[in-house]
Coordinates of C-alpha atoms and ligand atoms in Angstrom, one line a residue:
M1435 CA -12.5 4.0 7.3
N1436 CA -11.6 7.2 6.1
Q1437 CA -15.4 8.5 3.9
G1438 CA -13.4 11.2 1.5
F1439 CA -10.7 8.0 0.8
V1440 CA -13.5 5.9 -0.1
Q1441 CA -15.6 8.2 -2.0
K1442 CA -12.5 8.9 -4.1
A1443 CA -11.9 4.9 -4.6
K1444 CA -15.7 4.5 -5.6
E1445 CA -15.5 7.4 -8.2
I1446 CA -12.5 6.0 -9.8
A1447 CA -14.0 2.2 -9.6
K1448 CA -17.0 3.4 -11.3
E1449 CA -14.7 5.0 -14.4
L1450 CA -12.9 2.2 -14.6
K1451 CA -15.8 0.0 -15.0
E1452 CA -17.5 2.5 -18.1
R1453 CA -14.5 2.9 -19.8
D1454 CA -11.9 0.5 -21.8
H1455 CA -8.5 0.1 -23.5
F1456 CA -6.2 0.8 -20.5
L1457 CA -2.7 1.2 -20.4
V1458 CA -1.3 0.0 -16.5
V1459 CA 1.9 2.1 -16.0
Y1460 CA 3.4 0.9 -12.6
N1461 CA 6.8 1.1 -10.7
H1462 CA 9.2 -1.5 -10.4
D1463 CA 9.8 -2.3 -7.0
A1464 CA 7.5 -5.0 -4.9
D1465 CA 4.7 -2.4 -3.8
G1466 CA 4.6 -0.9 -7.6
I1467 CA 4.6 -4.8 -8.9
S1468 CA 1.7 -5.9 -6.5
S1469 CA -0.4 -2.8 -7.2
G1470 CA 0.1 -3.2 -11.0
A1471 CA -1.0 -6.8 -10.4
I1472 CA -4.3 -5.9 -8.3
I1473 CA -5.4 -3.5 -10.9
A1474 CA -4.8 -5.5 -13.8
T1475 CA -6.5 -8.4 -12.2
A1476 CA -9.6 -6.8 -11.7
L1477 CA -9.5 -5.1 -15.1
K1478 CA -8.9 -8.6 -16.4
R1479 CA -12.1 -10.0 -14.4
L1480 CA -13.8 -6.8 -16.0
G1481 CA -13.2 -8.8 -19.3
K1482 CA -11.7 -4.8 -20.1
N1483 CA -8.7 -4.4 -22.8
F1484 CA -5.4 -3.6 -21.5
E1485 CA -1.5 -3.3 -21.5
V1486 CA 0.9 -3.4 -18.7
K1487 CA 3.8 -1.0 -18.5
V1488 CA 6.2 -1.0 -16.2
L1489 CA 9.1 2.2 -15.1
K1490 CA 11.9 2.8 -12.8
Q1491 CA 10.5 6.3 -12.8
L1492 CA 8.0 8.7 -14.4
Y1493 CA 10.3 10.7 -16.2
V1494 CA 8.9 13.6 -18.7
E1495 CA 10.6 11.6 -21.3
E1496 CA 8.7 8.5 -20.2
I1497 CA 5.4 10.4 -20.1
R1498 CA 5.8 11.9 -24.0
K1499 CA 6.7 8.4 -25.1
I1500 CA 3.4 6.8 -23.3
A1501 CA 1.3 9.4 -24.7
G1502 CA -1.1 8.6 -27.2
T1503 CA -1.0 4.7 -27.3
A1504 CA -4.1 3.8 -25.3
Q1505 CA -7.5 5.4 -24.6
N1506 CA -7.3 5.6 -20.5
Y1507 CA -3.9 5.5 -18.3
L1508 CA -3.6 4.4 -14.8
F1509 CA -0.3 5.4 -13.2
I1510 CA 0.3 3.5 -10.1
D1511 CA 2.9 4.0 -7.3
F1512 CA 3.9 7.2 -9.0
G1513 CA 2.2 9.9 -10.7
S1514 CA 1.2 12.1 -7.6
G1515 CA 4.4 14.0 -8.1
Q1516 CA 4.1 14.2 -11.8
L1517 CA 0.6 15.8 -12.2
K1518 CA 1.3 18.8 -14.1
E1519 CA 3.5 17.3 -16.3
L1520 CA 0.8 14.2 -16.8
K1521 CA -1.8 17.0 -17.2
E1522 CA 0.5 18.6 -20.0
I1523 CA 1.4 15.6 -22.0
I1524 CA -1.5 13.1 -21.4
K1525 CA -4.0 15.6 -21.2
E1526 CA -6.7 13.8 -19.7
N1527 CA -8.3 10.1 -19.4
F1528 CA -5.8 9.2 -16.9
F1529 CA -5.8 8.2 -13.4
V1530 CA -3.1 8.4 -10.4
L1531 CA -3.2 5.5 -7.7
D1532 CA -0.4 6.9 -5.4
H1533 CA 1.0 7.1 -1.9
H1534 CA 4.1 9.5 -2.3
Q1535 CA 3.9 13.3 -2.0
P1536 CA 1.9 15.0 -3.9
Q1537 CA 2.4 18.5 -6.1
K1538 CA 0.1 20.9 -5.4
E1539 CA -2.2 20.2 -8.4
E1540 CA -5.6 19.2 -8.7
W1541 CA -6.9 15.9 -10.6
Q1542 CA -10.0 14.8 -10.8
H1543 CA -9.0 11.1 -11.0
H1544 CA -6.0 11.1 -8.8
L1545 CA -6.4 8.7 -5.1
N1546 CA -3.8 9.4 -2.7
P1547 CA -4.0 8.5 0.7
L1548 CA -2.2 12.1 1.9
L1549 CA -4.9 13.9 0.4
F1550 CA -7.3 12.3 2.9
G1551 CA -5.2 12.8 6.0
I1552 CA -3.8 9.0 5.8
D1553 CA -0.2 8.3 6.6
G1554 CA 1.2 7.0 3.2
G1555 CA 4.4 5.9 4.5
E1556 CA 3.1 3.7 7.6
E1557 CA -0.4 3.3 7.0
I1558 CA -1.1 2.2 3.2
S1559 CA 1.4 1.8 0.3
A1560 CA 0.4 2.0 -3.3
A1561 CA -0.8 -1.9 -3.0
G1562 CA -3.6 -0.9 -0.6
V1563 CA -4.7 2.3 -2.7
A1564 CA -5.0 -0.2 -5.5
Y1565 CA -7.0 -2.6 -3.7
A1566 CA -9.3 0.1 -2.1
V1567 CA -10.3 0.5 -5.8
A1568 CA -10.4 -3.2 -6.9
K1569 CA -12.8 -3.8 -4.1
C1570 CA -14.8 -0.8 -5.1
V1571 CA -15.1 -2.3 -8.7
D1572 CA -16.1 -5.7 -7.2
K1573 CA -16.4 -7.3 -3.6
K1574 CA -15.2 -10.4 -5.0
N1575 CA -12.0 -8.7 -5.3
S1576 CA -11.4 -9.1 -1.8
D1577 CA -8.9 -11.9 -2.2
L1578 CA -6.6 -9.6 -3.9
A1579 CA -6.1 -8.0 0.0
A1580 CA -3.4 -10.2 -0.1
L1581 CA -1.4 -8.9 -2.9
A1582 CA -1.9 -5.7 -0.9
V1583 CA -0.1 -6.9 2.1
V1584 CA 2.9 -8.2 0.0
G1585 CA 3.3 -4.5 -1.0
A1586 CA 3.0 -3.1 2.3
I1587 CA 5.4 -5.6 3.4
G1588 CA 8.0 -4.7 0.6
D1589 CA 7.4 -0.9 1.2
M1590 CA 8.4 -2.1 4.9
Q1591 CA 5.6 -0.9 6.1
D1592 CA 5.2 -3.0 9.1
S1593 CA 8.8 -2.1 10.7
S1594 CA 7.1 -1.4 14.0
G1595 CA 6.3 -5.3 14.2
Q1596 CA 3.1 -5.4 12.5
L1597 CA 0.8 -3.5 10.1
V1598 CA -1.0 -0.2 11.3
G1599 CA -3.6 1.7 10.2
F1600 CA -5.4 1.5 7.1
N1601 CA -3.4 -1.6 6.6
R1602 CA -4.9 -3.2 9.3
E1603 CA -8.4 -3.1 7.3
I1604 CA -6.7 -4.6 4.5
L1605 CA -5.3 -7.4 6.4
S1606 CA -8.8 -8.2 8.1
D1607 CA -10.3 -8.4 5.0
A1608 CA -7.2 -10.8 3.7
V1609 CA -7.9 -13.0 6.6
S1610 CA -11.7 -13.4 6.3
A1611 CA -11.4 -13.9 2.7
G1612 CA -8.9 -16.8 3.4
V1613 CA -5.8 -15.8 1.9
I1614 CA -3.5 -14.7 4.6
S1615 CA -3.0 -15.8 8.2
T1616 CA -0.8 -14.5 11.0
K1617 CA 0.9 -15.2 14.1
T1618 CA 3.3 -14.1 16.1
G1619 CA 7.1 -15.1 15.6
L1620 CA 10.7 -14.4 14.7
R1621 CA 10.6 -11.6 12.1
L1622 CA 13.9 -12.2 10.3
Y1623 CA 13.8 -12.6 7.0
G1624 CA 13.9 -15.8 5.1
R1625 CA 11.9 -18.4 7.2
I1626 CA 11.5 -20.6 4.1
S1627 CA 13.9 -20.1 1.4
R1628 CA 16.9 -19.8 3.5
P1629 CA 18.6 -22.8 5.3
L1630 CA 19.1 -21.7 8.9
I1631 CA 23.0 -21.0 8.3
Q1632 CA 22.3 -18.2 6.2
F1633 CA 18.9 -17.1 7.9
L1634 CA 21.2 -15.7 10.5
Q1635 CA 24.8 -14.9 8.2
F1636 CA 22.4 -12.8 5.8
S1637 CA 19.9 -11.0 8.4
S1638 CA 20.6 -7.7 7.6
S1639 CA 17.5 -5.9 8.9
P1640 CA 18.1 -6.4 12.3
I1641 CA 22.2 -6.6 12.2
I1642 CA 23.0 -9.3 14.6
P1643 CA 26.4 -8.5 16.2
M1644 CA 29.2 -11.3 15.4
L1645 CA 26.4 -13.7 13.5
T1646 CA 25.4 -11.1 10.6
A1647 CA 27.9 -12.0 7.7
N1648 CA 29.8 -14.4 10.2
E1649 CA 29.3 -18.0 8.8
Q1650 CA 31.5 -19.9 11.3
N1651 CA 30.0 -17.7 14.3
C1652 CA 26.6 -18.5 12.9
L1653 CA 27.3 -22.4 12.5
L1654 CA 28.1 -22.2 16.2
F1655 CA 25.5 -20.8 17.4
L1656 CA 23.2 -23.5 15.8
Q1657 CA 25.5 -26.2 17.0
G1658 CA 25.0 -24.8 20.7
L1659 CA 21.3 -25.0 20.8
G1660 CA 21.5 -28.8 19.4
I1661 CA 19.8 -28.2 16.4
E1662 CA 20.2 -30.5 13.5
L1663 CA 21.2 -28.4 10.4
K1664 CA 19.5 -31.3 7.6
E1665 CA 17.5 -33.7 7.2
G1666 CA 18.5 -36.0 5.1
E1667 CA 20.4 -34.3 2.5
Q1668 CA 18.0 -31.5 2.6
W1669 CA 19.1 -28.3 4.6
R1670 CA 16.3 -27.1 7.1
C1671 CA 15.0 -23.9 7.2
F1672 CA 13.3 -22.3 9.8
E1673 CA 9.8 -23.0 9.2
D1674 CA 10.8 -26.9 9.4
L1675 CA 11.9 -26.8 13.0
S1676 CA 9.5 -28.2 15.6
K1677 CA 7.6 -25.3 17.7
Q1678 CA 10.0 -26.0 20.5
E1679 CA 13.2 -25.3 18.3
Q1680 CA 11.8 -22.3 17.1
E1681 CA 11.3 -21.0 20.3
K1682 CA 15.1 -22.3 21.8
F1683 CA 16.2 -20.8 18.5
S1684 CA 14.3 -17.3 19.1
S1685 CA 15.0 -17.1 23.0
A1686 CA 18.8 -17.7 22.4
L1687 CA 18.8 -15.0 19.4
I1688 CA 17.5 -12.7 22.2
V1689 CA 19.6 -13.2 24.8
H1690 CA 22.3 -13.1 22.3
M1691 CA 21.5 -9.6 21.0
H1692 CA 20.9 -8.1 25.0
K1693 CA 24.4 -9.5 25.5
W1694 CA 26.0 -7.6 22.5
N1695 CA 24.0 -4.9 23.8
V1696 CA 21.3 -4.1 20.9
P1697 CA 19.1 -1.4 21.6
E1698 CA 15.8 -3.0 23.5
W1699 CA 13.5 -1.2 20.7
K1700 CA 15.7 -3.4 18.2
I1701 CA 15.4 -6.7 19.7
Q1702 CA 11.7 -6.2 20.5
S1703 CA 11.1 -5.6 16.9
L1704 CA 12.6 -8.6 16.0
I1705 CA 9.3 -10.8 17.4
G1706 CA 5.8 -9.3 15.9
E1707 CA 3.1 -10.5 13.7
I1708 CA 4.4 -12.7 10.5
Y1709 CA 1.9 -13.1 7.3
S1710 CA 1.2 -16.3 5.1
L1711 CA -0.2 -16.7 2.1
E1712 CA -2.5 -19.5 2.7
K1713 CA -3.3 -20.5 -0.7
E1714 CA 0.6 -20.5 -1.6
H1715 CA 2.8 -24.1 -1.2
K1716 CA 3.9 -24.1 2.0
K1717 CA 7.7 -25.0 0.8
S1718 CA 7.0 -21.7 -1.5
P1719 CA 8.8 -18.2 -1.0
L1720 CA 5.3 -17.1 -1.7
H1721 CA 3.8 -18.3 1.0
D1722 CA 5.5 -15.6 3.2
A1723 CA 4.6 -12.1 2.2
K1724 CA 8.6 -11.0 3.6
E1725 CA 9.8 -13.3 0.8
F1726 CA 7.3 -12.7 -1.8
G1727 CA 8.3 -9.0 -1.6
T1728 CA 11.8 -9.7 -1.9
L1729 CA 11.2 -12.0 -4.7
L1730 CA 9.2 -9.3 -6.4
N1731 CA 12.3 -6.8 -6.0
S1732 CA 14.7 -9.4 -7.1
C1733 CA 12.6 -9.6 -10.5
G1734 CA 12.7 -5.6 -10.8
R1735 CA 16.2 -5.0 -10.0
H1736 CA 17.3 -7.5 -12.8
G1737 CA 15.1 -5.9 -15.4
L1738 CA 12.2 -8.4 -15.0
A1739 CA 9.0 -6.8 -13.4
K1740 CA 6.8 -8.4 -16.0
V1741 CA 7.9 -12.0 -14.4
G1742 CA 6.9 -10.7 -11.1
L1743 CA 3.6 -9.3 -12.1
A1744 CA 3.0 -12.5 -13.8
V1745 CA 3.6 -14.4 -10.6
C1746 CA 1.3 -12.1 -8.9
M1747 CA -1.5 -12.4 -11.6
G1748 CA -1.3 -16.1 -10.8
D1749 CA 1.3 -17.8 -13.0
R1750 CA 3.1 -21.0 -11.4
K1751 CA 4.3 -22.5 -14.6
E1752 CA 6.0 -20.2 -17.4
N1753 CA 7.4 -17.5 -15.2
Y1754 CA 7.4 -18.2 -11.3
P1755 CA 11.0 -20.7 -11.9
T1756 CA 12.4 -17.4 -13.3
A1757 CA 11.2 -16.0 -10.0
L1758 CA 12.6 -18.3 -8.0
A1759 CA 15.7 -17.7 -9.8
M1760 CA 15.9 -14.3 -9.7
L1761 CA 15.4 -14.7 -5.8
A1762 CA 18.3 -17.3 -5.9
E1763 CA 20.4 -14.8 -7.9
H1764 CA 19.9 -11.9 -5.2
R1765 CA 21.1 -14.2 -2.2
R1766 CA 24.4 -15.5 -4.7
Q1767 CA 24.9 -11.9 -5.2
L1768 CA 24.7 -11.4 -1.4
R1769 CA 26.9 -14.0 -0.6
E1770 CA 29.6 -13.4 -3.1
G1771 CA 29.4 -9.9 -1.7
L1772 CA 30.5 -10.7 1.9
E1773 CA 33.6 -13.2 0.1
L1774 CA 34.8 -10.6 -1.5
V1775 CA 35.0 -8.7 1.5
K1776 CA 37.1 -11.6 3.1
E1777 CA 39.3 -11.8 0.2
N1778 CA 40.2 -7.8 -0.3
G1779 CA 39.8 -6.9 3.4
I1780 CA 38.7 -3.7 4.3
K1781 CA 41.2 -0.3 4.6
E1782 CA 40.2 1.8 7.5
F1783 CA 40.8 5.8 7.1
E1784 CA 40.7 8.1 9.8
G1785 CA 37.2 8.9 9.5
F1786 CA 36.0 5.4 8.4
Y1787 CA 36.1 2.3 6.9
F1788 CA 36.5 1.4 3.1
F1789 CA 35.8 -1.3 0.8
D1790 CA 36.8 -1.2 -2.4
A1791 CA 34.7 -3.8 -4.3
G1792 CA 35.3 -3.0 -8.0
G1793 CA 33.4 -4.2 -10.9
K1794 CA 32.1 -7.7 -9.0
V1795 CA 29.4 -6.5 -6.8
K1796 CA 25.9 -4.8 -8.1
D1797 CA 25.3 -1.8 -6.7
S1798 CA 21.7 -2.4 -5.9
I1799 CA 23.8 -4.7 -3.7
I1800 CA 26.8 -3.3 -1.9
G1801 CA 24.7 -1.2 0.4
I1802 CA 23.0 -4.4 1.9
V1803 CA 26.8 -5.7 2.1
A1804 CA 28.3 -2.8 3.7
G1805 CA 25.5 -2.7 6.3
M1806 CA 26.2 -6.2 7.2
L1807 CA 29.4 -6.1 7.9
Y1808 CA 28.6 -4.5 11.4
G1809 CA 27.7 -7.5 11.9
S1810 CA 30.5 -9.6 11.1
G1811 CA 32.5 -8.5 13.8
V1812 CA 35.4 -7.0 11.5
I1813 CA 34.3 -3.3 11.8
A1814 CA 33.9 -1.2 14.9
P1815 CA 30.7 0.7 15.4
T1816 CA 32.7 4.0 15.7
K1817 CA 32.9 5.0 12.3
P1818 CA 30.6 4.4 8.9
I1819 CA 31.6 2.5 6.6
I1820 CA 32.1 3.1 2.6
A1821 CA 31.8 0.5 -0.1
L1822 CA 32.9 1.1 -3.5
V1823 CA 32.0 -0.6 -6.8
E1824 CA 32.6 0.6 -10.6
N1825 CA 29.4 0.5 -12.6
S1826 CA 29.1 -1.0 -16.3
D1827 CA 29.5 2.5 -17.5
G1828 CA 32.7 3.2 -16.0
S1829 CA 31.2 5.4 -13.1
L1830 CA 32.4 4.7 -9.6
K1831 CA 29.1 4.6 -7.0
A1832 CA 29.9 4.9 -3.0
S1833 CA 27.3 3.6 -0.7
G1834 CA 27.7 4.7 2.9
R1835 CA 26.3 3.3 6.0
A1836 CA 26.3 4.2 9.3
T1837 CA 25.3 2.7 13.1
S1838 CA 22.2 4.7 14.9
E1839 CA 24.9 5.8 17.2
L1840 CA 27.0 7.6 14.8
V1841 CA 23.3 9.2 13.5
R1842 CA 23.1 10.6 17.3
N1843 CA 26.4 12.0 17.1
G1844 CA 25.6 14.3 14.3
L1845 CA 26.9 12.1 11.1
N1846 CA 24.4 12.8 8.3
L1847 CA 25.6 10.9 4.9
G1848 CA 22.8 12.0 3.1
K1849 CA 24.2 15.8 3.5
I1850 CA 27.6 14.9 2.9
F1851 CA 26.8 13.2 -0.4
K1852 CA 24.8 16.0 -1.3
E1853 CA 27.3 18.4 -0.6
M1854 CA 29.7 16.5 -2.6
Q1855 CA 28.1 16.5 -5.4
V1856 CA 28.6 19.9 -5.8
E1857 CA 32.0 20.0 -4.8
L1858 CA 33.1 17.2 -7.0
G1859 CA 31.2 18.7 -9.9
E1860 CA 30.0 17.6 -13.0
G1861 CA 28.7 13.8 -13.4
T1862 CA 28.2 13.7 -9.4
E1863 CA 25.0 12.5 -8.0
G1864 CA 24.4 12.0 -4.6
G1865 CA 21.8 12.1 -1.7
G1866 CA 20.1 10.0 0.8
H1867 CA 19.0 9.5 4.3
R1868 CA 21.3 10.2 7.3
P1869 CA 22.3 6.3 8.3
A1870 CA 22.3 5.3 4.7
A1871 CA 23.2 7.6 1.4
G1872 CA 24.8 7.1 -2.0
I1873 CA 26.9 8.6 -4.5
K1874 CA 27.8 8.4 -8.0
F1875 CA 31.1 10.3 -9.6
P1876 CA 33.4 10.0 -12.5
K1877 CA 36.1 7.4 -12.2
P1878 CA 39.3 10.1 -12.0
K1879 CA 37.5 11.6 -9.0
K1880 CA 38.5 8.7 -7.0
Q1881 CA 41.2 10.1 -4.9
E1882 CA 39.9 13.6 -4.4
F1883 CA 36.4 11.7 -3.3
L1884 CA 38.2 9.8 -0.5
A1885 CA 40.3 12.7 0.7
L1886 CA 37.0 15.1 0.8
L1887 CA 35.1 12.5 2.7
D1888 CA 37.5 11.9 5.4
K1889 CA 37.3 15.2 5.8
K1890 CA 33.5 16.0 6.0
I1891 CA 32.7 12.7 8.4
K1892 CA 35.8 14.0 10.7
E1893 CA 33.9 17.6 10.8
Q1894 CA 30.9 16.0 11.6
L1895 CA 31.5 13.7 14.1
A1896 CA 34.0 16.5 16.0
Ligands
MN951 MN1 5.2 2.5 -3.0

């Protein structure tokens, strides 16, 4: 345990116990919702008065709206990058629990692992930071470690195959409290909520060559293993399989990926630690930390973060069915996206593959769909794929995805879209990472966009 970090968590916990009338402001993704729920539960158990408010981003206008509405404020999973603005507008009586890059600004009630040399990208998420405070408030809050694990998984802090660093200490609290159990197994998403075919077909991390986005091949793969897809009327999911069937499935998948020359590190990351929430029903997606995280993200994306928060705080009646519906909606949109690709086909430019979804696919889904196409066998890994959707405001949003091989060869989609933001001018907003990036631009600039993009990609890969 890092002494400085724990000391600061203790100080903040003490303040929370002494004060009352809080506004808990939290981020709308899985980590933000879990951390909001951890703090809200801790306050509730103390008998404090509090309100909650979700935000997509902590813009200055939002801070202005919030100011004066409570006696004390907690900003969770953001705020470290807005300390100056918070000090100017809220002035005092606010706390920041975050793991993003902080401004160079002093603030007494600011807990961020990066200030203590702890990696906030891999070792602890906002939910872990919130948990550290909750645990200092009362040792009995150790059951909340389960939500801290969900938050960390939601922020993909297990990408090495298991939780590391500070997250491991939180995990061990969760195991001791009997709220989480771990096992080693296949780390594909959807072990509980996805029928076997979709378990393979919708795999986007990693992409499985010839199986992702290819329903027919998934069916053949499973038939080849002799695994029954149904039990009576019910589609079987991976958790329904016997131990032998699970092992058969996993080894066949590994052999398959070797056959298609998937890099060794990617194949290895397929097997790792699985986190189960022991207090949740075995058939509920909440039983698996990854699915719990996706359920929260689905709620957040649909403007229903509060539903996710209620579920995190134990609601299994009023809000739970809505949360399940959001998760189903997420899957439906992925399926629809892939079907649309089949119908509309993919165009090929010299520098990239292109898919125009029109107004039919949400811009939050299109990037995932684009990435999945590499698995379908429809496109070669030699060019990036660019997918386009029309937003409800009439603007266009392009999402680009590239393979790691293309990135090694010099492709940087984030840089291209950042440059295009300047070159396409007003109404354009672009950026992102080398293999995954996005850009929004006015509709009349579509042809200009395509031509410029083709030129830039060819230049980078020349
Ligand atoms: Mn986060």
